[in-house]
GROMACS .gro file of C-alpha atoms in nm:
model
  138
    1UNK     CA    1   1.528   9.363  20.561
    2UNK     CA    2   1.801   9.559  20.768
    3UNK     CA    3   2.034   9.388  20.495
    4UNK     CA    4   1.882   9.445  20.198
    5UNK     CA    5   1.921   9.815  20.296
    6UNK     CA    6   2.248   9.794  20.390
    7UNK     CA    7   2.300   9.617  20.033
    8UNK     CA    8   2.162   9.934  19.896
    9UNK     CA    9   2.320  10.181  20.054
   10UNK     CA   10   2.634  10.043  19.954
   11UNK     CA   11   2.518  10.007  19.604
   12UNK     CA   12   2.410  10.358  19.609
   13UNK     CA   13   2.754  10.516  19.718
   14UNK     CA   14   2.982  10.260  19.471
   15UNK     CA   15   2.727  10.436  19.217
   16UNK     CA   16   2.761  10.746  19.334
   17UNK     CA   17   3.143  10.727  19.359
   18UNK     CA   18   3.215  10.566  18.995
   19UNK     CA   19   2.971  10.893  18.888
   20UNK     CA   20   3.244  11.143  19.050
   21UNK     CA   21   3.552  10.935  18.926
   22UNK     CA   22   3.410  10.968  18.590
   23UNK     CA   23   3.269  11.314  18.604
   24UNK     CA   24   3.638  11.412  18.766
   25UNK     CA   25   3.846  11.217  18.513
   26UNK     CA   26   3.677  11.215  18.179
   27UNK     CA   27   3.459  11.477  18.138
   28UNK     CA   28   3.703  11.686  17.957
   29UNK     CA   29   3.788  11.472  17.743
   30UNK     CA   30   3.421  11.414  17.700
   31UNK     CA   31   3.351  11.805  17.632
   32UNK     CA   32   3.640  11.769  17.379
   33UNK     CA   33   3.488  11.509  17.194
   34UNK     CA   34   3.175  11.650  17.166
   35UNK     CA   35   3.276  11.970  17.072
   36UNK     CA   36   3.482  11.856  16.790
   37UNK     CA   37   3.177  11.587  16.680
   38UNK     CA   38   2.892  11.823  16.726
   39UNK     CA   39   3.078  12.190  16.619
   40UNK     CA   40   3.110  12.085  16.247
   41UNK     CA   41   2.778  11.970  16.218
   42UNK     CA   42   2.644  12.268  16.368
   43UNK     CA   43   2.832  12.550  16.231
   44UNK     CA   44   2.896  12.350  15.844
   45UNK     CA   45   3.250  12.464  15.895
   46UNK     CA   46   3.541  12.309  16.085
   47UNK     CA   47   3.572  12.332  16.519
   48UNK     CA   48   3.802  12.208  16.687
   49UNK     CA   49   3.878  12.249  17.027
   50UNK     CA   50   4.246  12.073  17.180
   51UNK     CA   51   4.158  12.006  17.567
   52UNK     CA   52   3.955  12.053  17.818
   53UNK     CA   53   3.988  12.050  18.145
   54UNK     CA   54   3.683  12.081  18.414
   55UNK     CA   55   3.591  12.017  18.764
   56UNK     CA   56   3.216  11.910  18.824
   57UNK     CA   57   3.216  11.982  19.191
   58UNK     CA   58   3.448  12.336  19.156
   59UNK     CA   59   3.265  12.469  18.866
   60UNK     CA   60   3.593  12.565  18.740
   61UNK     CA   61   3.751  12.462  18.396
   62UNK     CA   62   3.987  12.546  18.111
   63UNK     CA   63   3.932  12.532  17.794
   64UNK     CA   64   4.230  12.521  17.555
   65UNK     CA   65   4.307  12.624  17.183
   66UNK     CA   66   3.935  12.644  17.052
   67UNK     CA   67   3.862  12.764  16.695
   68UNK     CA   68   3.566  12.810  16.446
   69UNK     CA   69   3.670  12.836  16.057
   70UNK     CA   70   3.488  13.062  15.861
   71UNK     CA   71   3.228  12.884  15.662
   72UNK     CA   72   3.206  12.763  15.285
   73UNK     CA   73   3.209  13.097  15.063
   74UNK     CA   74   3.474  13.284  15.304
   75UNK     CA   75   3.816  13.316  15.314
   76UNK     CA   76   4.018  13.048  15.467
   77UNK     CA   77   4.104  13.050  15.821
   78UNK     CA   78   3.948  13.117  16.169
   79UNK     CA   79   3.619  13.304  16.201
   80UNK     CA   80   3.702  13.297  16.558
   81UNK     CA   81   4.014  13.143  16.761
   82UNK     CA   82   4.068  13.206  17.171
   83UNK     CA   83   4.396  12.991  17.282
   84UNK     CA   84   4.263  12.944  17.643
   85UNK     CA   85   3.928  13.017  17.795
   86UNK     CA   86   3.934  12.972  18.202
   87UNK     CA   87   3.607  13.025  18.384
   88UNK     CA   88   3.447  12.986  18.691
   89UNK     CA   89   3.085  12.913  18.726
   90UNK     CA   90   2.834  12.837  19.024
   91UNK     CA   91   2.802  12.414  18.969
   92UNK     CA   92   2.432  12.407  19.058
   93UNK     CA   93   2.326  12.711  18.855
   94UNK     CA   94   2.404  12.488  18.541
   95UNK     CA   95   2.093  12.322  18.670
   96UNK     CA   96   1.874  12.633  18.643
   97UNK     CA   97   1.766  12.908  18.404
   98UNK     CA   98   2.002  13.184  18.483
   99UNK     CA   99   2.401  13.004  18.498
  100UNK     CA  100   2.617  13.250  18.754
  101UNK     CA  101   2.951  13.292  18.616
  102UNK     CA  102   3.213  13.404  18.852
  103UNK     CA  103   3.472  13.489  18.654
  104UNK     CA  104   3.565  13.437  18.278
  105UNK     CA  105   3.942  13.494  18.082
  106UNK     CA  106   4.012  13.506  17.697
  107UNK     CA  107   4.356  13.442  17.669
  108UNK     CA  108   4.460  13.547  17.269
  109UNK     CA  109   4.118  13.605  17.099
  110UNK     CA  110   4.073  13.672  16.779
  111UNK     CA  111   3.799  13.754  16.572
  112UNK     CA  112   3.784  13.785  16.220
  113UNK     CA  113   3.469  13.992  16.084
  114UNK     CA  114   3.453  13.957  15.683
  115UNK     CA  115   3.123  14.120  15.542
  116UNK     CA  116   2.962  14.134  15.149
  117UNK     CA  117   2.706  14.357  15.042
  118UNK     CA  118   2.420  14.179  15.254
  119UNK     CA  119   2.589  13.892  15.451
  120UNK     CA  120   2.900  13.825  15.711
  121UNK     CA  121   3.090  13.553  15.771
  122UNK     CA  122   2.950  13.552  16.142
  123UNK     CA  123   2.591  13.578  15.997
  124UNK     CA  124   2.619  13.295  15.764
  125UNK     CA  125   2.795  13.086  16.062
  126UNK     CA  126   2.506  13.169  16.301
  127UNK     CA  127   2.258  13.092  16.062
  128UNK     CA  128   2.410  12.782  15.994
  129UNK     CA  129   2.378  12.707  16.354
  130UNK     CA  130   2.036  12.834  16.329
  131UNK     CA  131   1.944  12.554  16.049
  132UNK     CA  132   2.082  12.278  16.263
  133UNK     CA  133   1.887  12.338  16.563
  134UNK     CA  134   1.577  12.498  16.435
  135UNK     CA  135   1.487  12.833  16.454
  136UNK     CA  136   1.298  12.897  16.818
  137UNK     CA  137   0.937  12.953  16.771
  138UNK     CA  138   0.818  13.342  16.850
   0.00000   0.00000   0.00000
């Protein structure tokens, strides 16, 4: 009995520590891959995002060169481009309804704000986004 605990308990923290090791090591380039999967198909319009960089147990990360092209019927080009995002979040809050951030830096934003008659470039990208998801019930 006293060994098949033991057993456990080692089996339990190898577990635990390939979890970290991974979570430490690959989960920016994990974010970065699943922004640039997952932004097109959300937005209809290319994302692209060059690195990431985060630390689970900090709540720290960087975020570099991110962009969002304007959609289909807009002129070419960024909707919206930031060359380095660096926050600083509580790591648990992530876990519950209201995330804390301690402290969050734009480096270079830029924002480009084309409107028609009765639509924007930001409109139609957030109702794209909007479409993807499903619009939240009232």
């Amino acid at each position: 009995m006293k060994k098949t605990l033991l057993y456990l308990s080692i089996g339990l923290l190898v577990l635990l520590g390939a979890v970290y090791v991974t979570m430490q090591f690959f989960l920016g380039s994990i974010v970065k891959t699943s922004v640039n999967k997952m932004g097109p198909r959300l937005t209809q319009s290319k994302v692209e995002l060059a690195s990431a960089s985060l630390s689970p147990l900090s709540g720290a990360g960087t975020l570099t060169d991110f962009s969002v092209d304007n959609p289909s019927g807009w002129s070419a080009g960024h909707a919206l481009s930031v060359a380095r995002v660096q926050f600083d979040v509580e790591p648990l809050s992530i876990l519950r309804e209201t995330i804390v951030i301690n402290e969050l830096t734009l480096d270079r934003p830029e924002f480009t704000y084309e409107t028609k008659v009765v639509s924007s470039n930001i409109g139609d990208l957030l109702n794209n986004i909007k479409a993807a998801v499903g619009a939240p019930d009232s």
